Tab-separated table of C-alpha atoms and ligand atoms in Angstrom:
chain	number	residue	atom	x	y	z
J	9	MET	CA	86.806	-116.578	134.567
J	10	SER	CA	88.406	-119.912	135.308
J	11	PHE	CA	91.402	-120.718	137.439
J	12	ASP	CA	93.060	-122.226	134.250
J	13	SER	CA	93.338	-118.901	132.681
J	14	LEU	CA	95.500	-117.431	135.450
J	15	GLY	CA	98.580	-119.326	134.396
J	16	LEU	CA	99.211	-121.153	137.629
J	17	HIS	CA	101.254	-124.291	137.775
J	18	ALA	CA	99.285	-127.499	137.107
J	19	GLU	CA	100.056	-129.014	140.514
J	20	ILE	CA	98.640	-125.884	142.192
J	21	LEU	CA	95.466	-126.035	140.005
J	22	ARG	CA	95.109	-129.632	140.943
J	23	ALA	CA	95.088	-128.641	144.614
J	24	VAL	CA	92.704	-125.830	143.990
J	25	LEU	CA	90.427	-128.203	142.134
J	26	ASP	CA	90.569	-130.638	145.139
J	27	SER	CA	89.334	-127.800	147.320
J	28	GLY	CA	86.221	-127.550	145.184
J	29	TYR	CA	86.673	-124.006	143.969
J	30	THR	CA	85.385	-123.611	140.460
J	31	GLU	CA	86.344	-119.963	139.785
J	32	PRO	CA	88.477	-117.349	141.398
J	33	THR	CA	86.890	-114.805	143.677
J	34	PRO	CA	87.327	-111.129	142.586
J	35	VAL	CA	90.317	-110.524	144.815
J	36	GLN	CA	91.967	-113.670	143.407
J	37	ALA	CA	91.200	-112.751	139.743
J	38	ARG	CA	92.753	-109.268	140.231
J	39	ALA	CA	95.671	-110.014	142.495
J	40	ILE	CA	97.061	-113.295	141.117
J	41	PRO	CA	98.204	-111.859	137.789
J	42	VAL	CA	99.772	-108.868	139.366
J	43	VAL	CA	101.601	-110.949	141.944
J	44	LEU	CA	102.877	-113.280	139.174
J	45	SER	CA	104.182	-110.258	137.220
J	46	GLY	CA	106.425	-109.499	140.153
J	47	ARG	CA	104.879	-106.282	141.235
J	48	ASP	CA	104.236	-105.233	144.809
J	49	VAL	CA	100.576	-105.298	145.751
J	50	LEU	CA	98.568	-103.279	148.252
J	51	ALA	CA	95.296	-105.075	148.530
J	52	GLY	CA	92.162	-103.710	150.244
J	53	ALA	CA	90.350	-106.940	150.700
J	54	GLN	CA	88.193	-107.705	153.657
J	55	THR	CA	88.198	-111.086	155.271
J	56	GLY	CA	86.071	-113.760	153.679
J	57	THR	CA	86.920	-112.643	150.155
J	58	GLY	CA	89.405	-115.429	149.533
J	59	LYS	CA	92.390	-113.269	150.116
J	60	THR	CA	94.431	-116.087	151.566
J	61	ALA	CA	94.454	-118.024	148.224
J	62	ALA	CA	94.976	-114.697	146.482
J	63	PHE	CA	98.451	-114.421	147.780
J	64	THR	CA	99.154	-118.189	148.515
J	65	LEU	CA	98.475	-119.403	145.046
J	66	PRO	CA	100.830	-117.042	143.174
J	67	LEU	CA	103.419	-117.314	145.859
J	68	LEU	CA	103.559	-121.062	145.387
J	69	HIS	CA	103.759	-120.637	141.625
J	70	LYS	CA	106.791	-118.387	142.143
J	71	LEU	CA	108.443	-120.748	144.446
J	72	GLN	CA	107.704	-123.845	142.351
J	73	PRO	CA	111.042	-123.660	140.478
J	74	TYR	CA	112.825	-124.142	143.912
J	75	ALA	CA	110.732	-127.166	144.868
J	76	ASN	CA	112.921	-130.079	145.623
J	77	THR	CA	112.998	-133.283	147.703
J	78	SER	CA	116.543	-132.968	148.940
J	79	ALA	CA	117.014	-133.711	152.689
J	80	SER	CA	119.661	-130.956	153.029
J	81	PRO	CA	118.426	-127.926	154.859
J	82	ALA	CA	120.746	-125.744	152.673
J	83	ARG	CA	118.345	-126.615	149.721
J	84	HIS	CA	115.337	-125.211	151.665
J	85	PRO	CA	116.170	-121.702	152.733
J	86	VAL	CA	113.272	-119.394	153.810
J	87	ARG	CA	112.112	-117.682	150.608
J	88	ALA	CA	108.699	-116.481	151.590
J	89	LEU	CA	107.600	-114.993	154.875
J	90	ILE	CA	103.981	-114.448	155.724
J	91	LEU	CA	103.236	-112.297	158.760
J	92	THR	CA	99.876	-112.508	160.531
J	93	PRO	CA	98.534	-110.682	163.633
J	94	THR	CA	97.259	-113.649	165.631
J	95	ARG	CA	98.174	-117.261	166.286
J	96	GLU	CA	94.839	-118.499	164.976
J	97	LEU	CA	95.242	-116.770	161.738
J	98	CYS	CA	98.833	-117.888	161.474
J	99	ASP	CA	97.682	-121.509	161.926
J	100	GLN	CA	94.878	-120.985	159.350
J	101	VAL	CA	97.075	-119.447	156.673
J	102	PHE	CA	99.646	-122.304	157.310
J	103	ASP	CA	96.817	-124.815	156.803
J	104	SER	CA	95.930	-123.067	153.436
J	105	VAL	CA	99.650	-123.144	152.406
J	106	VAL	CA	99.757	-126.820	153.093
J	107	THR	CA	96.548	-127.481	151.285
J	108	TYR	CA	97.532	-125.631	148.122
J	109	SER	CA	101.070	-127.047	148.078
J	110	LYS	CA	100.124	-130.666	148.713
J	111	TYR	CA	101.315	-131.722	145.193
J	112	LEU	CA	104.600	-129.815	145.331
J	113	PRO	CA	107.829	-130.632	147.398
J	114	ILE	CA	107.679	-127.287	149.110
J	115	ARG	CA	108.056	-127.078	152.868
J	116	ALA	CA	106.215	-124.742	155.240
J	117	THR	CA	106.494	-123.986	158.945
J	118	ALA	CA	104.089	-122.127	161.263
J	119	VAL	CA	105.776	-120.028	163.929
J	120	PHE	CA	103.553	-118.543	166.605
J	121	GLY	CA	103.731	-117.920	170.392
J	122	GLY	CA	101.982	-119.720	173.247
J	123	VAL	CA	103.331	-123.154	172.246
J	124	ASP	CA	106.645	-124.890	172.684
J	125	MET	CA	109.416	-123.441	170.507
J	126	LYS	CA	111.187	-126.693	170.048
J	127	PRO	CA	109.149	-128.303	167.285
J	128	GLN	CA	109.271	-124.956	165.421
J	129	THR	CA	112.977	-124.786	165.790
J	130	GLU	CA	113.387	-128.360	164.515
J	131	SER	CA	111.234	-127.603	161.539
J	132	LEU	CA	113.143	-124.429	160.704
J	133	ARG	CA	116.420	-126.318	161.138
J	134	ARG	CA	115.318	-128.946	158.635
J	135	GLY	CA	114.647	-126.113	156.128
J	136	SER	CA	111.418	-124.430	155.004
J	137	GLU	CA	110.690	-122.404	151.940
J	138	ILE	CA	107.638	-120.737	153.437
J	139	VAL	CA	107.381	-119.404	157.030
J	140	VAL	CA	104.075	-118.269	158.363
J	141	ALA	CA	104.621	-116.263	161.585
J	142	THR	CA	103.343	-113.897	164.118
J	143	PRO	CA	105.780	-111.002	164.725
J	144	GLY	CA	106.730	-111.652	168.329
J	145	ARG	CA	107.572	-115.331	167.999
J	146	LEU	CA	109.431	-114.708	164.805
J	147	LEU	CA	111.703	-112.254	166.538
J	148	ASP	CA	112.237	-114.824	169.292
J	149	HIS	CA	113.564	-117.134	166.580
J	150	VAL	CA	115.650	-114.405	165.109
J	151	GLN	CA	117.236	-113.695	168.411
J	152	GLY	CA	117.768	-117.416	169.010
J	153	LYS	CA	119.398	-117.599	165.559
J	154	THR	CA	117.069	-120.438	164.582
J	155	ILE	CA	115.855	-118.655	161.535
J	156	ASN	CA	117.807	-116.965	158.643
J	157	LEU	CA	115.756	-114.423	156.654
J	158	SER	CA	118.499	-113.368	154.282
J	159	GLN	CA	117.084	-115.226	151.290
J	160	VAL	CA	113.421	-114.051	151.593
J	161	GLU	CA	112.198	-113.015	148.205
J	162	MET	CA	108.584	-112.523	149.060
J	163	LEU	CA	106.926	-110.857	152.132
J	164	ILE	CA	103.266	-110.944	152.807
J	165	LEU	CA	101.657	-108.807	155.466
J	166	ASP	CA	98.241	-110.328	156.133
J	167	GLU	CA	95.570	-108.259	157.991
J	168	ALA	CA	98.245	-105.445	158.293
J	169	ASP	CA	95.690	-103.091	159.691
J	170	ARG	CA	95.103	-105.393	162.601
J	171	MET	CA	98.803	-105.896	163.151
J	172	LEU	CA	99.125	-102.159	163.650
J	173	ASP	CA	96.058	-102.053	165.834
J	174	MET	CA	97.708	-104.703	168.043
J	175	GLY	CA	100.828	-102.605	168.439
J	176	PHE	CA	103.165	-104.694	166.246
J	177	ILE	CA	104.469	-101.718	164.244
J	178	LEU	CA	107.928	-101.738	165.837
J	179	ASP	CA	108.245	-105.505	165.474
J	180	ILE	CA	107.181	-105.234	161.868
J	181	ARG	CA	109.702	-102.481	161.131
J	182	LYS	CA	112.349	-104.530	162.768
J	183	ILE	CA	111.465	-107.654	160.786
J	184	LEU	CA	111.474	-105.512	157.546
J	185	SER	CA	114.938	-104.323	158.313
J	186	LEU	CA	116.126	-107.942	158.440
J	187	LEU	CA	114.960	-108.791	154.972
J	188	PRO	CA	116.705	-108.277	151.664
J	189	ALA	CA	115.717	-104.967	150.132
J	190	HIS	CA	115.230	-106.685	146.854
J	191	ARG	CA	111.970	-108.516	147.380
J	192	GLN	CA	108.327	-108.485	146.439
J	193	THR	CA	105.975	-107.217	149.092
J	194	LEU	CA	102.243	-107.928	149.334
J	195	LEU	CA	100.155	-106.055	151.974
J	196	PHE	CA	96.614	-107.188	152.644
J	197	SER	CA	94.435	-105.061	154.802
J	198	ALA	CA	90.733	-104.821	155.371
J	199	THR	CA	91.005	-101.025	155.815
J	200	PHE	CA	93.479	-98.434	154.502
J	201	ALA	CA	94.215	-96.408	157.531
J	202	PRO	CA	96.777	-93.625	157.125
J	203	GLU	CA	99.372	-95.757	158.980
J	204	ILE	CA	99.045	-98.558	156.453
J	205	LYS	CA	99.646	-96.115	153.645
J	206	LYS	CA	102.669	-94.907	155.441
J	207	LEU	CA	103.965	-98.469	155.923
J	208	ALA	CA	103.333	-99.053	152.188
J	209	GLU	CA	105.256	-95.907	151.245
J	210	ASP	CA	108.224	-96.776	153.415
J	211	PHE	CA	108.607	-100.394	152.498
J	212	MET	CA	106.993	-101.077	149.107
J	213	ARG	CA	108.088	-100.330	145.601
J	214	SER	CA	105.310	-98.567	143.596
J	215	PRO	CA	102.651	-101.055	144.666
J	216	GLU	CA	99.598	-101.714	142.552
J	217	THR	CA	96.516	-100.956	144.613
J	218	ILE	CA	93.774	-103.514	144.341
J	219	GLU	CA	90.496	-102.743	146.253
J	220	VAL	CA	87.756	-105.312	145.764
J	221	ALA	CA	85.330	-104.034	148.271
J	222	ARG	CA	84.587	-100.394	149.271
J	223	ARG	CA	86.754	-99.031	151.914
J	224	ASN	CA	85.358	-100.099	155.244
J	225	ALA	CA	82.457	-101.708	153.517
J	226	THR	CA	80.653	-104.511	155.301
J	227	ASN	CA	80.260	-107.706	153.307
J	228	GLU	CA	77.186	-107.347	151.145
J	229	SER	CA	76.236	-111.050	151.567
J	230	VAL	CA	75.679	-110.385	155.243
J	231	GLU	CA	72.195	-109.638	156.518
J	232	GLN	CA	72.612	-107.256	159.471
J	233	HIS	CA	70.145	-107.061	162.389
J	234	ILE	CA	70.208	-104.726	165.264
J	235	HIS	CA	68.147	-105.405	168.454
J	236	SER	CA	67.877	-103.290	171.413
J	237	ALA	CA	68.622	-105.135	174.659
J	238	GLU	CA	69.639	-104.050	178.153
J	239	ALA	CA	72.924	-105.334	179.384
J	240	GLY	CA	71.277	-107.400	182.000
J	241	ASN	CA	68.893	-109.110	179.529
J	242	LYS	CA	71.256	-109.750	176.706
J	243	ARG	CA	72.015	-113.375	177.706
J	244	ARG	CA	68.427	-114.354	177.680
J	245	VAL	CA	67.788	-112.562	174.349
J	246	LEU	CA	70.835	-114.355	172.941
J	247	ALA	CA	69.656	-117.747	174.152
J	248	HIS	CA	66.219	-117.037	172.628
J	249	LEU	CA	67.849	-115.988	169.321
J	250	ILE	CA	69.995	-119.113	169.202
J	251	ARG	CA	66.880	-121.272	169.522
J	252	HIS	CA	64.632	-119.041	167.312
J	253	HIS	CA	67.079	-119.078	164.377
J	254	ASP	CA	68.136	-122.627	165.150
J	255	MET	CA	71.784	-121.584	165.011
J	256	GLN	CA	73.886	-124.679	164.918
J	257	GLN	CA	77.191	-122.790	164.625
J	258	VAL	CA	77.532	-119.195	165.925
J	259	ILE	CA	80.367	-116.939	166.984
J	260	VAL	CA	79.407	-114.537	169.819
J	261	PHE	CA	81.627	-111.565	170.303
J	262	THR	CA	82.223	-109.831	173.671
J	263	ARG	CA	84.456	-106.961	174.355
J	264	THR	CA	86.422	-108.340	177.284
J	265	LYS	CA	87.987	-111.761	178.234
J	266	LEU	CA	86.009	-111.593	181.504
J	267	MET	CA	82.761	-111.187	179.782
J	268	ALA	CA	83.677	-114.028	177.250
J	269	ASP	CA	84.284	-116.434	180.145
J	270	ARG	CA	81.164	-115.321	182.075
J	271	LEU	CA	78.907	-115.537	179.139
J	272	ALA	CA	80.208	-119.059	178.088
J	273	ARG	CA	79.807	-120.229	181.650
J	274	GLU	CA	76.082	-118.958	181.713
J	275	LEU	CA	75.268	-120.356	178.264
J	276	LYS	CA	76.616	-123.701	179.312
J	277	ARG	CA	74.351	-123.562	182.297
J	278	ASP	CA	71.482	-122.741	179.892
J	279	GLY	CA	72.370	-126.058	178.282
J	280	PHE	CA	74.272	-124.892	175.176
J	281	ASN	CA	77.452	-126.528	173.972
J	282	CYS	CA	79.650	-123.515	174.329
J	283	GLU	CA	83.266	-122.416	174.926
J	284	ALA	CA	85.169	-119.196	175.082
J	285	ILE	CA	88.431	-118.316	173.412
J	286	HIS	CA	90.501	-115.276	174.229
J	287	GLY	CA	94.105	-114.312	174.901
J	288	ASP	CA	94.260	-115.675	178.350
J	289	ARG	CA	93.606	-119.204	177.186
J	290	THR	CA	96.612	-121.411	176.462
J	291	GLN	CA	97.357	-121.695	172.757
J	292	GLN	CA	96.663	-125.385	172.923
J	293	SER	CA	93.237	-124.938	174.444
J	294	ARG	CA	92.460	-122.191	171.878
J	295	LEU	CA	93.365	-124.506	169.012
J	296	GLU	CA	91.402	-127.317	170.422
J	297	THR	CA	88.290	-125.182	170.909
J	298	LEU	CA	88.635	-123.771	167.453
J	299	ALA	CA	88.989	-127.296	165.938
J	300	ALA	CA	85.882	-128.451	167.750
J	301	PHE	CA	83.980	-125.426	166.501
J	302	LYS	CA	85.084	-126.052	162.923
J	303	GLU	CA	84.211	-129.748	163.104
J	304	GLY	CA	80.698	-128.667	164.272
J	305	THR	CA	80.915	-130.395	167.656
J	306	LEU	CA	80.900	-127.015	169.504
J	307	ARG	CA	77.788	-124.960	168.790
J	308	VAL	CA	78.595	-121.611	170.304
J	309	LEU	CA	81.996	-120.046	170.302
J	310	VAL	CA	82.269	-116.874	172.517
J	311	ALA	CA	85.262	-114.828	171.511
J	312	THR	CA	87.003	-111.518	171.867
J	313	ASP	CA	88.057	-109.505	168.887
J	314	VAL	CA	91.702	-110.427	169.167
J	315	ALA	CA	91.221	-114.107	169.512
J	316	ALA	CA	88.713	-114.388	166.670
J	317	ARG	CA	90.597	-112.190	164.286
J	318	GLY	CA	90.847	-113.887	160.925
J	319	LEU	CA	88.994	-116.939	161.986
J	320	ASP	CA	87.803	-118.729	158.947
J	321	VAL	CA	85.092	-121.296	159.421
J	322	SER	CA	83.563	-122.092	156.145
J	323	GLU	CA	80.071	-120.935	155.536
J	324	LEU	CA	79.588	-119.771	159.124
J	325	PRO	CA	75.951	-118.664	159.093
J	326	PHE	CA	75.699	-116.621	162.250
J	327	VAL	CA	77.659	-113.982	164.079
J	328	VAL	CA	76.321	-112.221	167.163
J	329	ASN	CA	77.754	-109.068	168.685
J	330	PHE	CA	76.790	-109.614	172.272
J	331	GLU	CA	78.616	-106.346	173.043
J	332	MET	CA	79.335	-103.692	170.506
J	333	PRO	CA	82.956	-103.075	169.749
J	334	THR	CA	84.570	-99.885	170.934
J	335	ASN	CA	86.315	-99.558	167.594
J	336	PRO	CA	83.753	-99.492	164.756
J	337	GLU	CA	86.174	-101.122	162.292
J	338	ASP	CA	86.008	-104.164	164.565
J	339	TYR	CA	82.360	-104.385	163.602
J	340	VAL	CA	83.379	-104.861	159.994
J	341	HIS	CA	85.914	-107.459	160.964
J	342	ARG	CA	83.477	-109.272	163.328
J	343	ILE	CA	80.621	-109.574	160.774
J	344	GLY	CA	83.157	-110.595	158.212
J	345	ARG	CA	83.261	-113.999	159.898
J	346	THR	CA	80.003	-114.906	158.215
J	347	GLY	CA	78.833	-114.597	154.642
J	348	ARG	CA	82.244	-115.718	153.460
J	349	ALA	CA	83.087	-116.148	149.818
J	350	GLY	CA	79.546	-115.519	148.714
J	351	ALA	CA	77.648	-117.594	151.228
J	352	LEU	CA	74.852	-115.807	152.900
J	353	GLY	CA	75.322	-114.909	156.540
J	354	ILE	CA	73.347	-113.224	159.394
J	355	ALA	CA	75.057	-110.830	161.818
J	356	ILE	CA	72.975	-109.812	164.802
J	357	SER	CA	74.009	-106.993	167.252
J	358	LEU	CA	72.481	-106.624	170.686
J	359	VAL	CA	72.742	-102.957	171.591
J	360	SER	CA	72.106	-101.652	175.071
J	361	PRO	CA	71.203	-97.990	175.665
J	362	GLU	CA	74.839	-97.415	176.868
J	363	GLU	CA	76.043	-98.641	173.459
J	364	ASP	CA	74.091	-96.241	171.358
J	365	LYS	CA	77.298	-94.273	170.677
J	366	SER	CA	79.043	-97.356	169.301
J	367	LEU	CA	76.090	-97.952	166.969
J	368	VAL	CA	76.248	-94.425	165.669
J	369	LEU	CA	79.963	-94.871	164.920
J	370	VAL	CA	79.266	-98.143	163.065
J	371	ARG	CA	76.444	-96.607	160.974
J	372	LYS	CA	78.755	-93.735	160.104
J	373	LEU	CA	81.621	-96.072	159.103
J	374	THR	CA	79.583	-98.492	157.135
J	375	ASN	CA	77.281	-95.884	155.716
J	376	LYS	CA	74.272	-98.125	156.445
J	377	PRO	CA	71.132	-97.073	158.379
J	378	LEU	CA	71.282	-100.221	160.635
J	379	GLU	CA	67.919	-99.542	162.129
J	380	ILE	CA	66.877	-101.199	165.324
J	381	SER	CA	64.352	-104.016	164.820
J	382	GLU	CA	62.348	-106.159	167.155
J	383	VAL	CA	63.678	-109.393	168.470
J	384	PRO	CA	61.842	-111.994	166.288
J	385	GLY	CA	59.677	-114.718	167.749
J	386	GLN	CA	58.190	-115.032	171.201
J	387	MET	CA	60.651	-114.912	174.081
J	388	GLU	CA	60.335	-117.862	176.502
J	389	PHE	CA	60.789	-117.357	180.170
J	390	GLY	CA	61.829	-120.579	181.477
J	391	ARG	CA	59.691	-123.720	181.248
J	392	PRO	CA	56.105	-123.671	182.608
J	393	ARG	CA	55.985	-125.474	185.858
J	394	GLU	CA	53.928	-128.698	185.706
J	395	ARG	CA	51.108	-128.658	188.200
J	396	SER	CA	50.098	-131.742	190.111
J	397	ASN	CA	46.778	-131.790	188.212
J	398	GLY	CA	48.741	-131.796	184.893
J	399	SER	CA	47.994	-128.302	183.824
J	400	SER	CA	50.801	-125.892	183.604
J	401	ALA	CA	51.268	-122.654	185.438
J	402	ALA	CA	51.787	-119.450	183.532
J	403	PRO	CA	55.476	-118.887	182.813
J	404	THR	CA	57.138	-116.502	185.110
J	405	ALA	CA	59.308	-113.672	184.084
J	406	PRO	CA	63.015	-114.120	184.605
J	407	ARG	CA	64.485	-112.443	187.680
J	408	GLU	CA	66.281	-109.811	185.662
J	409	TYR	CA	63.159	-108.730	184.074
J	410	ARG	CA	61.320	-108.335	187.361
J	411	GLU	CA	64.216	-106.551	188.964
J	412	SER	CA	64.731	-104.127	186.201
J	413	TYR	CA	61.103	-103.351	185.824
J	414	GLU	CA	59.844	-103.089	189.334
J	415	PRO	CA	60.123	-99.662	190.759
J	416	ARG	CA	62.640	-99.051	193.532
J	417	GLU	CA	61.318	-97.873	196.882
J	418	SER	CA	61.556	-94.199	195.933
J	419	ARG	CA	59.686	-94.957	192.787
J	420	GLU	CA	56.807	-96.792	194.349
J	421	PRO	CA	53.543	-95.697	192.676
J	422	ARG	CA	51.586	-93.233	194.750
J	423	ALA	CA	48.323	-94.825	193.892
J	424	HIS	CA	47.096	-97.584	191.735
J	425	ARG	CA	43.761	-99.092	190.971
J	426	GLU	CA	42.355	-101.783	188.809
J	427	SER	CA	39.803	-101.048	186.204
J	428	GLY	CA	38.723	-104.162	184.160
J	429	ARG	CA	41.712	-105.306	182.171
J	430	ARG	CA	43.489	-102.036	182.609
J	431	VAL	CA	45.973	-101.268	185.456
J	432	ILE	CA	46.384	-97.679	186.138
J	433	GLU	CA	49.495	-96.499	187.861
J	434	GLN	CA	50.698	-92.965	188.671
J	435	VAL	CA	54.358	-92.290	189.155
J	436	GLU	CA	56.478	-89.174	188.880
J	437	THR	CA	59.577	-90.787	187.479
J	438	PRO	CA	60.235	-90.579	183.798
J	439	LEU	CA	60.548	-93.843	181.976
J	440	VAL	CA	63.732	-94.713	180.365
J	441	GLU	CA	63.145	-95.054	176.695
J	442	GLY	CA	65.672	-97.732	175.995
J	443	ARG	CA	64.435	-99.838	178.859
J	444	ARG	CA	60.853	-99.742	177.657
J	445	ARG	CA	61.793	-100.466	174.093
J	446	ASN	CA	63.753	-103.439	175.221
J	447	HIS	CA	61.081	-104.898	177.387
J	448	ASP	CA	58.443	-104.428	174.765
J	449	ALA	CA	60.572	-106.113	172.064
J	450	ALA	CA	61.906	-108.849	174.295
J	451	LEU	CA	58.423	-109.866	175.294
J	452	GLY	CA	57.370	-110.246	171.750
J	453	GLY	CA	54.316	-108.092	172.268
J	454	ARG	CA	52.562	-110.386	174.824
J	455	VAL	CA	50.584	-107.532	176.218
J	456	ALA	CA	48.097	-107.891	179.072
J	457	GLY	CA	47.382	-104.399	180.242
J	458	SER	CA	48.461	-100.824	180.057
J	459	VAL	CA	50.095	-98.506	182.466
J	460	HIS	CA	49.328	-94.797	182.621
J	461	ARG	CA	52.129	-92.848	184.059
J	462	PHE	CA	52.103	-89.137	184.726
J	463	HIS	CA	55.271	-87.249	184.183
J	464	HIS	CA	55.300	-83.482	184.720
J	465	GLY	CA	51.528	-83.495	184.337
J	466	ARG	CA	51.807	-85.381	181.010
J	467	GLU	CA	50.169	-88.729	180.825
J	468	VAL	CA	52.255	-91.508	179.370
J	469	VAL	CA	50.404	-94.686	178.475
J	470	ARG	CA	52.225	-97.873	177.939
J	471	GLU	CA	51.186	-101.478	177.312
J	472	VAL	CA	52.274	-103.839	180.015
J	473	PRO	CA	53.013	-107.461	179.146
J	474	ALA	CA	51.329	-109.794	181.720
J	475	LEU	CA	54.610	-111.159	182.678
J	476	LEU	CA	55.827	-107.814	183.953
J	477	LEU	CA	52.978	-107.151	186.140
J	478	PRO	CA	54.060	-107.136	189.822
J	479	PRO	CA	52.087	-109.916	191.738
J	480	ARG	CA	49.703	-107.483	193.434
J	481	TYR	CA	48.255	-106.239	190.146
J	482	THR	CA	46.178	-109.126	189.126
J	483	VAL	CA	44.776	-108.704	185.628
J	484	SER	CA	41.076	-109.580	185.488
J	485	LYS	CA	39.851	-111.862	182.796
C	20	LIG	P1	89.806	-115.908	153.164
C	20	LIG	O1	89.250	-114.503	152.751
C	20	LIG	O2	91.157	-116.189	152.629
C	20	LIG	O3	89.750	-116.032	154.643
C	20	LIG	O4	88.806	-117.064	152.536
C	20	LIG	C1	87.510	-117.126	152.961
C	20	LIG	C2	86.880	-118.493	152.542
C	20	LIG	O5	86.713	-118.584	151.118
C	20	LIG	C3	87.676	-119.717	152.855
C	20	LIG	O6	86.880	-120.666	153.494
C	20	LIG	C4	88.304	-120.231	151.590
C	20	LIG	O7	88.392	-121.653	151.635
C	20	LIG	C5	87.177	-119.821	150.591
C	20	LIG	N1	87.580	-119.663	149.240
C	20	LIG	C6	88.796	-119.163	148.796
C	20	LIG	N2	88.815	-119.112	147.492
C	20	LIG	C7	87.649	-119.599	147.081
C	20	LIG	C8	87.134	-119.777	145.708
C	20	LIG	N3	87.839	-119.393	144.652
C	20	LIG	N4	85.843	-120.241	145.570
C	20	LIG	C9	85.198	-120.565	146.709
C	20	LIG	N5	85.677	-120.398	147.983
C	20	LIG	C10	86.854	-119.913	148.145
């Protein structure tokens, strides 16, 4: 199917052509004709499917008869309102509106919090057919009487599920009560939670449901890898993976702002060009960071779920879940940052033993086995020290490894002896399975000896990588 067959205005098609799109994505092919027919649409489309153009293109087509170059604000009332959950998504959707409307005299304004209200107010005063807004700041403008919504004909709720997750339901209901009852409403959501259905029942007129991806399905063009890694080792594993996969652009997700900041600091110390974005950063700095990331000058972007919601970086090849999300639906959203519009992407999750439960929930939601695999490649532990005679010393295990492996006082081995290459150790403490798995995987199988442990009379044998051997156990050659 081609864009030509959708019946869009020639100037809109020209802008689409400039964007380099040759054919509509499935959600565009299905939604555009329905929106053009005037019906309400309830679209279950995950991020990365081309949903922004799916509502923006027909919206522009419908507003095109109003396009005019008059300087009078009265000739440019707000006719379409697009609500988004976050400032970043708001800015991004606004960019798309500007891109697709570049050959039409139609005005658009972005209205979001965290930045000065004045320029937004001035733009609204001059008149704007399209307003892209986050709910809170929009209501500030309503209260300040700097926006008039009485002529809105089209309402688009983008990433509606997220807006509800973020607690915007009352704001949304308030905004809906300010709009003319006779209007067209489009609701886009990655998932159809019961509250979304309720919202649709309350505020939409027999909407046509369009679902292009299975409910809660993860994007099929994303390769998903799960590696086991203890919390204390994750940063090192991440640094290794960035190098191993030669990731030039990666979004790394953390659960908290605190962790985002800490990780970004540590990765910078490791020599990576890295920044964090989260809700505590000023809007200006969030936008600048995002712009640097999109331009490719920033290699690693550490983000929390809220800040990264809806981010669109074209053909982002890698996403890493440094921490598993508490809410399994966030997993779907997170990995939706990659593999967009058909491009292949890789999503890697580092799961600590404490996060096993989150992984189980994600498996259940996505209906995928998501088995744990070994970290690929050989982990490096710092640079080998140069000796004065030119030869290099054996690399040493990083502090965290030694600390997490070496038995505490109470767990000191009762007896140990060396026998050839084998190191025998007897302890009574059970081994923590997750920890062992992690060490083995993290060390990429560089095994130098084996440890025999006795637990309740049962012998447990494990291979011991040379790097983990405490100094007193020298492995004979
Ligand atoms: P979205 O789901 O709206 O966030 O869009 C995801 C990405 O797909 C964006 O980078 C768009 O620029 C891109 N895109 C949208 N429509 C098309 C299309 N028809 N062909 C190729 N790429 C597209």
